[in-house]
Amino acid sequence: MKKFARYLLPFLFSTTANAADLPGFCQSIDHMGGRYTVCSFNPERSNIRLYQFDHVAGKPYGSFEALSSALWRQHSFVTFAMNGGMYHRDLSPVGLHIENGVEVSPISTSGGWGNFHMQPNGVFFMDGKTAGVLETSAYLNANKKPDFATQSGPMLVIDGKLHPRFLPDSDSLNTRNGVGVSGDGMVHFAISENAVRFYDFATLFRDRLHAPNALYLDGSISSIDIPAAKRRDWWHLLGPIIAVVEQVPD
């Protein structure tokens, strides 16, 4: 518990900076009573990566700030980041986590409680310069060997259809974030700025972002880092982090 509290302490004194203007890769979308920030990237041009454990510091990154500082020491900088999936109390991933082709945590096909186990769940992955989202069994059947991957759940959209358990009149409202890949290969990261239903969130990906497959990343811990907009959400500890990274120019 003391170790957990040590990670938490910096967040208690942090503030979130907001900017009215978003960079060109982001947009604000109003959809079915919700407002969303959506940031989209071409994986052929953007370096989309997954991070969880800082081997130099010997502990999980735990925050956007820690990741950004570590990458800066490696002459790289973050242009965008988002919490990248569910995790245990020690910030280790729940389910599959692959970094640089190394499987850090195995895929989970077991049952359980909570959103992760609301079947079907799925995997977001980067295979070279190609991104994808697949339902877990489809991912296994495809025998993928990606460079980066994270498993989460539930799936929001599966082959153009909404998750069968989502209800249009559900009273379960929460902040939510997720990722989808549209037919043109673009990767879309979305976070709600107010509490929304799963159903409404899923239709954002299907109907507005044209993503036939989309994956839920998490709820109340939903966080985003957009340095160009001077926005960094610091309200929660983070396990896996998805980041778009660029090299510092010589």
PDB file of C-alpha atoms in Angstrom:
ATOM      1  CA  MET A   1       0.000   0.000   0.000  1.00  0.00           C
ATOM      2  CA  LYS A   2       2.879   2.412   0.751  1.00  0.00           C
ATOM      3  CA  LYS A   3       4.344   1.753  -2.678  1.00  0.00           C
ATOM      4  CA  PHE A   4       0.961   2.485  -4.284  1.00  0.00           C
ATOM      5  CA  ALA A   5       0.628   5.701  -2.262  1.00  0.00           C
ATOM      6  CA  ARG A   6       4.081   6.834  -3.396  1.00  0.00           C
ATOM      7  CA  TYR A   7       2.937   6.682  -7.010  1.00  0.00           C
ATOM      8  CA  LEU A   8      -0.305   8.466  -6.189  1.00  0.00           C
ATOM      9  CA  LEU A   9       1.120  11.442  -4.320  1.00  0.00           C
ATOM     10  CA  PRO A  10       2.227  13.553  -7.324  1.00  0.00           C
ATOM     11  CA  PHE A  11      -1.238  13.335  -8.834  1.00  0.00           C
ATOM     12  CA  LEU A  12      -2.898  14.904  -5.804  1.00  0.00           C
ATOM     13  CA  PHE A  13      -1.139  18.187  -6.504  1.00  0.00           C
ATOM     14  CA  SER A  14      -1.359  18.263 -10.277  1.00  0.00           C
ATOM     15  CA  THR A  15      -3.700  20.345 -12.380  1.00  0.00           C
ATOM     16  CA  THR A  16      -5.052  19.867 -15.874  1.00  0.00           C
ATOM     17  CA  ALA A  17      -4.458  22.612 -18.421  1.00  0.00           C
ATOM     18  CA  ASN A  18      -7.132  23.065 -21.059  1.00  0.00           C
ATOM     19  CA  ALA A  19      -6.825  24.819 -24.414  1.00  0.00           C
ATOM     20  CA  ALA A  20      -9.633  25.850 -26.729  1.00  0.00           C
ATOM     21  CA  ASP A  21      -7.632  25.079 -29.849  1.00  0.00           C
ATOM     22  CA  LEU A  22      -6.749  21.500 -30.715  1.00  0.00           C
ATOM     23  CA  PRO A  23      -3.864  20.532 -33.038  1.00  0.00           C
ATOM     24  CA  GLY A  24      -4.700  19.487 -36.576  1.00  0.00           C
ATOM     25  CA  PHE A  25      -4.771  15.784 -35.774  1.00  0.00           C
ATOM     26  CA  CYS A  26      -7.535  16.274 -33.187  1.00  0.00           C
ATOM     27  CA  GLN A  27     -11.125  17.441 -33.363  1.00  0.00           C
ATOM     28  CA  SER A  28     -14.056  17.976 -31.016  1.00  0.00           C
ATOM     29  CA  ILE A  29     -17.188  16.031 -31.982  1.00  0.00           C
ATOM     30  CA  ASP A  30     -20.701  16.332 -30.554  1.00  0.00           C
ATOM     31  CA  HIS A  31     -22.570  13.049 -30.875  1.00  0.00           C
ATOM     32  CA  MET A  32     -25.817  11.822 -29.302  1.00  0.00           C
ATOM     33  CA  GLY A  33     -25.599  14.224 -26.379  1.00  0.00           C
ATOM     34  CA  GLY A  34     -21.933  13.601 -25.704  1.00  0.00           C
ATOM     35  CA  ARG A  35     -18.863  15.646 -26.521  1.00  0.00           C
ATOM     36  CA  TYR A  36     -15.713  13.830 -27.585  1.00  0.00           C
ATOM     37  CA  THR A  37     -12.123  14.686 -28.304  1.00  0.00           C
ATOM     38  CA  VAL A  38     -10.931  12.533 -31.204  1.00  0.00           C
ATOM     39  CA  CYS A  39      -7.313  12.368 -32.341  1.00  0.00           C
ATOM     40  CA  SER A  40      -6.530  10.519 -35.569  1.00  0.00           C
ATOM     41  CA  PHE A  41      -3.245   9.272 -37.010  1.00  0.00           C
ATOM     42  CA  ASN A  42      -1.997   7.626 -40.169  1.00  0.00           C
ATOM     43  CA  PRO A  43       0.101   4.687 -38.896  1.00  0.00           C
ATOM     44  CA  GLU A  44       2.241   4.844 -42.049  1.00  0.00           C
ATOM     45  CA  ARG A  45       3.442   8.276 -40.965  1.00  0.00           C
ATOM     46  CA  SER A  46       3.084   8.241 -37.174  1.00  0.00           C
ATOM     47  CA  ASN A  47       4.991   6.122 -34.671  1.00  0.00           C
ATOM     48  CA  ILE A  48       2.248   4.620 -32.499  1.00  0.00           C
ATOM     49  CA  ARG A  49       3.768   2.747 -29.550  1.00  0.00           C
ATOM     50  CA  LEU A  50       2.851   1.051 -26.266  1.00  0.00           C
ATOM     51  CA  TYR A  51       4.633   1.611 -22.957  1.00  0.00           C
ATOM     52  CA  GLN A  52       4.174   0.262 -19.452  1.00  0.00           C
ATOM     53  CA  PHE A  53       7.400  -0.376 -17.516  1.00  0.00           C
ATOM     54  CA  ASP A  54      10.411   1.933 -17.240  1.00  0.00           C
ATOM     55  CA  HIS A  55      13.361  -0.468 -17.079  1.00  0.00           C
ATOM     56  CA  VAL A  56      15.796   2.330 -16.262  1.00  0.00           C
ATOM     57  CA  ALA A  57      13.774   3.520 -13.261  1.00  0.00           C
ATOM     58  CA  GLY A  58      12.774  -0.046 -12.349  1.00  0.00           C
ATOM     59  CA  LYS A  59       9.055   0.696 -12.041  1.00  0.00           C
ATOM     60  CA  PRO A  60       5.982   1.343 -14.187  1.00  0.00           C
ATOM     61  CA  TYR A  61       5.831   4.765 -15.794  1.00  0.00           C
ATOM     62  CA  GLY A  62       2.498   5.399 -14.079  1.00  0.00           C
ATOM     63  CA  SER A  63       1.937   8.788 -15.705  1.00  0.00           C
ATOM     64  CA  PHE A  64       2.231  10.740 -18.927  1.00  0.00           C
ATOM     65  CA  GLU A  65       4.790  12.993 -17.280  1.00  0.00           C
ATOM     66  CA  ALA A  66       7.094  10.103 -16.376  1.00  0.00           C
ATOM     67  CA  LEU A  67       6.844   8.626 -19.870  1.00  0.00           C
ATOM     68  CA  SER A  68       7.494  11.972 -21.529  1.00  0.00           C
ATOM     69  CA  SER A  69      10.556  12.598 -19.346  1.00  0.00           C
ATOM     70  CA  ALA A  70      11.953   9.130 -20.044  1.00  0.00           C
ATOM     71  CA  LEU A  71      11.480   9.466 -23.807  1.00  0.00           C
ATOM     72  CA  TRP A  72      13.018  12.934 -23.828  1.00  0.00           C
ATOM     73  CA  ARG A  73      16.191  11.436 -22.359  1.00  0.00           C
ATOM     74  CA  GLN A  74      16.132   9.086 -25.370  1.00  0.00           C
ATOM     75  CA  HIS A  75      15.866  12.095 -27.731  1.00  0.00           C
ATOM     76  CA  SER A  76      12.178  11.474 -28.478  1.00  0.00           C
ATOM     77  CA  PHE A  77       9.046  13.387 -27.609  1.00  0.00           C
ATOM     78  CA  VAL A  78       5.356  12.591 -27.229  1.00  0.00           C
ATOM     79  CA  THR A  79       2.861  14.314 -29.525  1.00  0.00           C
ATOM     80  CA  PHE A  80      -0.121  12.388 -28.144  1.00  0.00           C
ATOM     81  CA  ALA A  81      -0.789   9.818 -25.426  1.00  0.00           C
ATOM     82  CA  MET A  82      -3.755   7.992 -23.908  1.00  0.00           C
ATOM     83  CA  ASN A  83      -4.266   5.314 -21.270  1.00  0.00           C
ATOM     84  CA  GLY A  84      -3.837   2.069 -23.163  1.00  0.00           C
ATOM     85  CA  GLY A  85      -5.867  -0.618 -21.461  1.00  0.00           C
ATOM     86  CA  MET A  86      -6.796  -2.106 -18.126  1.00  0.00           C
ATOM     87  CA  TYR A  87      -4.317  -3.036 -15.419  1.00  0.00           C
ATOM     88  CA  HIS A  88      -3.850  -4.577 -12.002  1.00  0.00           C
ATOM     89  CA  ARG A  89      -3.181  -2.704  -8.780  1.00  0.00           C
ATOM     90  CA  ASP A  90       0.566  -2.916  -9.420  1.00  0.00           C
ATOM     91  CA  LEU A  91      -0.042  -1.241 -12.827  1.00  0.00           C
ATOM     92  CA  SER A  92       0.772  -4.433 -14.750  1.00  0.00           C
ATOM     93  CA  PRO A  93      -1.444  -5.144 -17.788  1.00  0.00           C
ATOM     94  CA  VAL A  94      -4.604  -7.221 -17.671  1.00  0.00           C
ATOM     95  CA  GLY A  95      -4.370  -9.479 -20.717  1.00  0.00           C
ATOM     96  CA  LEU A  96      -2.078  -9.218 -23.714  1.00  0.00           C
ATOM     97  CA  HIS A  97       0.640  -6.587 -23.789  1.00  0.00           C
ATOM     98  CA  ILE A  98       3.387  -6.548 -26.420  1.00  0.00           C
ATOM     99  CA  GLU A  99       6.176  -3.992 -26.659  1.00  0.00           C
ATOM    100  CA  ASN A 100       8.734  -3.985 -29.466  1.00  0.00           C
ATOM    101  CA  GLY A 101       7.742  -7.512 -30.429  1.00  0.00           C
ATOM    102  CA  VAL A 102       8.204  -8.855 -26.879  1.00  0.00           C
ATOM    103  CA  GLU A 103       5.175 -10.352 -25.136  1.00  0.00           C
ATOM    104  CA  VAL A 104       5.195  -8.798 -21.672  1.00  0.00           C
ATOM    105  CA  SER A 105       1.824 -10.244 -20.626  1.00  0.00           C
ATOM    106  CA  PRO A 106      -0.049 -13.157 -22.288  1.00  0.00           C
ATOM    107  CA  ILE A 107      -3.453 -12.953 -23.895  1.00  0.00           C
ATOM    108  CA  SER A 108      -6.413 -13.743 -21.637  1.00  0.00           C
ATOM    109  CA  THR A 109      -9.277 -15.973 -22.757  1.00  0.00           C
ATOM    110  CA  SER A 110     -10.628 -16.716 -19.288  1.00  0.00           C
ATOM    111  CA  GLY A 111     -13.928 -15.503 -17.912  1.00  0.00           C
ATOM    112  CA  GLY A 112     -14.370 -13.024 -15.102  1.00  0.00           C
ATOM    113  CA  TRP A 113     -16.188  -9.925 -13.970  1.00  0.00           C
ATOM    114  CA  GLY A 114     -15.934  -6.358 -15.168  1.00  0.00           C
ATOM    115  CA  ASN A 115     -15.727  -4.665 -18.535  1.00  0.00           C
ATOM    116  CA  PHE A 116     -12.593  -6.505 -19.637  1.00  0.00           C
ATOM    117  CA  HIS A 117     -14.498  -9.796 -19.535  1.00  0.00           C
ATOM    118  CA  MET A 118     -17.653  -8.494 -21.237  1.00  0.00           C
ATOM    119  CA  GLN A 119     -17.229 -10.862 -24.167  1.00  0.00           C
ATOM    120  CA  PRO A 120     -16.218 -10.362 -26.836  1.00  0.00           C
ATOM    121  CA  ASN A 121     -13.192  -8.336 -25.838  1.00  0.00           C
ATOM    122  CA  GLY A 122     -10.381  -7.557 -28.222  1.00  0.00           C
ATOM    123  CA  VAL A 123      -6.880  -6.428 -29.147  1.00  0.00           C
ATOM    124  CA  PHE A 124      -5.477  -3.219 -30.616  1.00  0.00           C
ATOM    125  CA  PHE A 125      -2.179  -3.861 -32.377  1.00  0.00           C
ATOM    126  CA  MET A 126       0.526  -2.312 -34.511  1.00  0.00           C
ATOM    127  CA  ASP A 127       2.145  -4.602 -37.077  1.00  0.00           C
ATOM    128  CA  GLY A 128       4.851  -2.586 -38.782  1.00  0.00           C
ATOM    129  CA  LYS A 129       3.088   0.441 -40.235  1.00  0.00           C
ATOM    130  CA  THR A 130      -0.347  -1.201 -40.128  1.00  0.00           C
ATOM    131  CA  ALA A 131      -2.792  -0.846 -37.237  1.00  0.00           C
ATOM    132  CA  GLY A 132      -5.725  -3.065 -36.417  1.00  0.00           C
ATOM    133  CA  VAL A 133      -8.428  -3.938 -33.919  1.00  0.00           C
ATOM    134  CA  LEU A 134      -9.653  -7.517 -33.719  1.00  0.00           C
ATOM    135  CA  GLU A 135     -11.950  -9.457 -31.426  1.00  0.00           C
ATOM    136  CA  THR A 136      -9.752 -11.750 -29.290  1.00  0.00           C
ATOM    137  CA  SER A 137     -10.633 -15.049 -30.972  1.00  0.00           C
ATOM    138  CA  ALA A 138     -10.181 -13.476 -34.413  1.00  0.00           C
ATOM    139  CA  TYR A 139      -6.794 -12.144 -33.308  1.00  0.00           C
ATOM    140  CA  LEU A 140      -5.725 -15.615 -32.173  1.00  0.00           C
ATOM    141  CA  ASN A 141      -6.982 -17.225 -35.383  1.00  0.00           C
ATOM    142  CA  ALA A 142      -5.041 -14.689 -37.454  1.00  0.00           C
ATOM    143  CA  ASN A 143      -1.799 -15.824 -35.763  1.00  0.00           C
ATOM    144  CA  LYS A 144      -0.592 -12.233 -35.506  1.00  0.00           C
ATOM    145  CA  LYS A 145       2.962 -11.412 -34.390  1.00  0.00           C
ATOM    146  CA  PRO A 146       2.697  -7.649 -33.969  1.00  0.00           C
ATOM    147  CA  ASP A 147       5.257  -5.158 -32.748  1.00  0.00           C
ATOM    148  CA  PHE A 148       2.844  -3.638 -30.223  1.00  0.00           C
ATOM    149  CA  ALA A 149      -0.473  -4.864 -28.823  1.00  0.00           C
ATOM    150  CA  THR A 150      -2.836  -4.315 -25.931  1.00  0.00           C
ATOM    151  CA  GLN A 151      -5.904  -6.341 -24.951  1.00  0.00           C
ATOM    152  CA  SER A 152      -8.930  -4.700 -23.402  1.00  0.00           C
ATOM    153  CA  GLY A 153     -12.672  -5.013 -23.367  1.00  0.00           C
ATOM    154  CA  PRO A 154     -15.344  -4.949 -24.325  1.00  0.00           C
ATOM    155  CA  MET A 155     -15.181  -4.552 -28.079  1.00  0.00           C
ATOM    156  CA  LEU A 156     -17.256  -1.532 -29.071  1.00  0.00           C
ATOM    157  CA  VAL A 157     -17.781  -2.406 -32.733  1.00  0.00           C
ATOM    158  CA  ILE A 158     -17.241  -5.856 -34.260  1.00  0.00           C
ATOM    159  CA  ASP A 159     -17.199  -6.060 -38.058  1.00  0.00           C
ATOM    160  CA  GLY A 160     -19.551  -3.099 -38.310  1.00  0.00           C
ATOM    161  CA  LYS A 161     -21.953  -4.245 -35.586  1.00  0.00           C
ATOM    162  CA  LEU A 162     -22.293  -2.895 -32.060  1.00  0.00           C
ATOM    163  CA  HIS A 163     -21.455  -5.115 -29.124  1.00  0.00           C
ATOM    164  CA  PRO A 164     -24.612  -7.180 -28.503  1.00  0.00           C
ATOM    165  CA  ARG A 165     -24.851  -6.236 -24.825  1.00  0.00           C
ATOM    166  CA  PHE A 166     -25.012  -2.474 -25.364  1.00  0.00           C
ATOM    167  CA  LEU A 167     -28.414  -0.910 -24.693  1.00  0.00           C
ATOM    168  CA  PRO A 168     -29.525   2.404 -26.235  1.00  0.00           C
ATOM    169  CA  ASP A 169     -31.464   3.297 -23.074  1.00  0.00           C
ATOM    170  CA  SER A 170     -28.891   2.118 -20.504  1.00  0.00           C
ATOM    171  CA  ASP A 171     -28.550   4.227 -17.354  1.00  0.00           C
ATOM    172  CA  SER A 172     -24.859   3.263 -17.006  1.00  0.00           C
ATOM    173  CA  LEU A 173     -23.022   6.505 -17.720  1.00  0.00           C
ATOM    174  CA  ASN A 174     -19.283   7.069 -17.449  1.00  0.00           C
ATOM    175  CA  THR A 175     -16.412   8.887 -19.059  1.00  0.00           C
ATOM    176  CA  ARG A 176     -14.966   6.492 -21.645  1.00  0.00           C
ATOM    177  CA  ASN A 177     -12.095   6.180 -24.061  1.00  0.00           C
ATOM    178  CA  GLY A 178     -11.322   3.801 -26.887  1.00  0.00           C
ATOM    179  CA  VAL A 179      -9.587   3.191 -30.191  1.00  0.00           C
ATOM    180  CA  GLY A 180     -10.813   2.223 -33.639  1.00  0.00           C
ATOM    181  CA  VAL A 181      -9.331   1.767 -37.095  1.00  0.00           C
ATOM    182  CA  SER A 182     -11.334   3.027 -40.071  1.00  0.00           C
ATOM    183  CA  GLY A 183     -11.459   1.426 -43.500  1.00  0.00           C
ATOM    184  CA  ASP A 184      -8.720   3.722 -44.814  1.00  0.00           C
ATOM    185  CA  GLY A 185      -6.331   2.497 -42.108  1.00  0.00           C
ATOM    186  CA  MET A 186      -6.487   5.614 -39.941  1.00  0.00           C
ATOM    187  CA  VAL A 187      -6.279   5.091 -36.174  1.00  0.00           C
ATOM    188  CA  HIS A 188      -8.835   7.064 -34.154  1.00  0.00           C
ATOM    189  CA  PHE A 189      -8.462   7.618 -30.417  1.00  0.00           C
ATOM    190  CA  ALA A 190     -11.555   9.036 -28.696  1.00  0.00           C
ATOM    191  CA  ILE A 191     -12.269  10.202 -25.162  1.00  0.00           C
ATOM    192  CA  SER A 192     -15.601  11.481 -23.871  1.00  0.00           C
ATOM    193  CA  GLU A 193     -15.657  14.840 -22.118  1.00  0.00           C
ATOM    194  CA  ASN A 194     -18.801  13.898 -20.214  1.00  0.00           C
ATOM    195  CA  ALA A 195     -20.429  10.684 -19.007  1.00  0.00           C
ATOM    196  CA  VAL A 196     -21.864   8.606 -21.860  1.00  0.00           C
ATOM    197  CA  ARG A 197     -23.376   5.183 -22.524  1.00  0.00           C
ATOM    198  CA  PHE A 198     -21.459   2.330 -24.114  1.00  0.00           C
ATOM    199  CA  TYR A 199     -24.061   2.321 -26.912  1.00  0.00           C
ATOM    200  CA  ASP A 200     -23.575   5.987 -27.761  1.00  0.00           C
ATOM    201  CA  PHE A 201     -19.789   5.694 -27.572  1.00  0.00           C
ATOM    202  CA  ALA A 202     -19.798   2.702 -29.918  1.00  0.00           C
ATOM    203  CA  THR A 203     -21.952   4.515 -32.478  1.00  0.00           C
ATOM    204  CA  LEU A 204     -19.398   7.348 -32.515  1.00  0.00           C
ATOM    205  CA  PHE A 205     -16.831   4.898 -33.892  1.00  0.00           C
ATOM    206  CA  ARG A 206     -19.219   3.149 -36.262  1.00  0.00           C
ATOM    207  CA  ASP A 207     -21.210   6.064 -37.635  1.00  0.00           C
ATOM    208  CA  ARG A 208     -18.947   9.110 -37.325  1.00  0.00           C
ATOM    209  CA  LEU A 209     -15.435   7.640 -37.528  1.00  0.00           C
ATOM    210  CA  HIS A 210     -16.372   4.785 -39.881  1.00  0.00           C
ATOM    211  CA  ALA A 211     -14.423   2.220 -37.887  1.00  0.00           C
ATOM    212  CA  PRO A 212     -15.757  -1.332 -38.460  1.00  0.00           C
ATOM    213  CA  ASN A 213     -13.814  -2.493 -35.408  1.00  0.00           C
ATOM    214  CA  ALA A 214     -13.263  -0.495 -32.238  1.00  0.00           C
ATOM    215  CA  LEU A 215     -12.104  -1.334 -28.726  1.00  0.00           C
ATOM    216  CA  TYR A 216     -12.946   0.120 -25.320  1.00  0.00           C
ATOM    217  CA  LEU A 217      -9.879   1.068 -23.307  1.00  0.00           C
ATOM    218  CA  ASP A 218     -11.348   2.132 -19.950  1.00  0.00           C
ATOM    219  CA  GLY A 219     -13.836   4.258 -18.069  1.00  0.00           C
ATOM    220  CA  SER A 220     -13.251   6.486 -15.067  1.00  0.00           C
ATOM    221  CA  ILE A 221      -9.463   6.462 -15.539  1.00  0.00           C
ATOM    222  CA  SER A 222      -9.791   7.761 -19.113  1.00  0.00           C
ATOM    223  CA  SER A 223      -6.924  10.196 -19.642  1.00  0.00           C
ATOM    224  CA  ILE A 224      -5.313  12.003 -22.541  1.00  0.00           C
ATOM    225  CA  ASP A 225      -2.121  13.961 -23.144  1.00  0.00           C
ATOM    226  CA  ILE A 226      -2.019  16.492 -25.999  1.00  0.00           C
ATOM    227  CA  PRO A 227       1.066  18.681 -25.471  1.00  0.00           C
ATOM    228  CA  ALA A 228       0.233  21.014 -28.373  1.00  0.00           C
ATOM    229  CA  ALA A 229      -3.100  21.811 -26.694  1.00  0.00           C
ATOM    230  CA  LYS A 230      -1.452  22.137 -23.271  1.00  0.00           C
ATOM    231  CA  ARG A 231      -3.705  19.390 -22.000  1.00  0.00           C
ATOM    232  CA  ARG A 232      -2.491  16.632 -19.729  1.00  0.00           C
ATOM    233  CA  ASP A 233      -4.972  14.651 -17.614  1.00  0.00           C
ATOM    234  CA  TRP A 234      -3.262  13.673 -14.353  1.00  0.00           C
ATOM    235  CA  TRP A 235      -6.117  12.334 -12.275  1.00  0.00           C
ATOM    236  CA  HIS A 236      -5.240   8.644 -12.216  1.00  0.00           C
ATOM    237  CA  LEU A 237      -2.352   6.253 -12.127  1.00  0.00           C
ATOM    238  CA  LEU A 238      -1.824   4.601 -15.482  1.00  0.00           C
ATOM    239  CA  GLY A 239      -0.737   1.126 -16.484  1.00  0.00           C
ATOM    240  CA  PRO A 240      -0.264   0.653 -20.254  1.00  0.00           C
ATOM    241  CA  ILE A 241       0.075   3.901 -22.200  1.00  0.00           C
ATOM    242  CA  ILE A 242      -0.405   4.339 -25.943  1.00  0.00           C
ATOM    243  CA  ALA A 243       1.761   7.144 -27.312  1.00  0.00           C
ATOM    244  CA  VAL A 244       2.540   8.740 -30.641  1.00  0.00           C
ATOM    245  CA  VAL A 245       6.256   9.497 -30.578  1.00  0.00           C
ATOM    246  CA  GLU A 246       8.615  11.513 -32.737  1.00  0.00           C
ATOM    247  CA  GLN A 247      12.391  11.850 -32.753  1.00  0.00           C
ATOM    248  CA  VAL A 248      13.958  15.118 -31.655  1.00  0.00           C
ATOM    249  CA  PRO A 249      15.350  16.773 -34.811  1.00  0.00           C
ATOM    250  CA  ASP A 250      19.134  16.929 -35.024  1.00  0.00           C
TER     251      ASP A 250
END
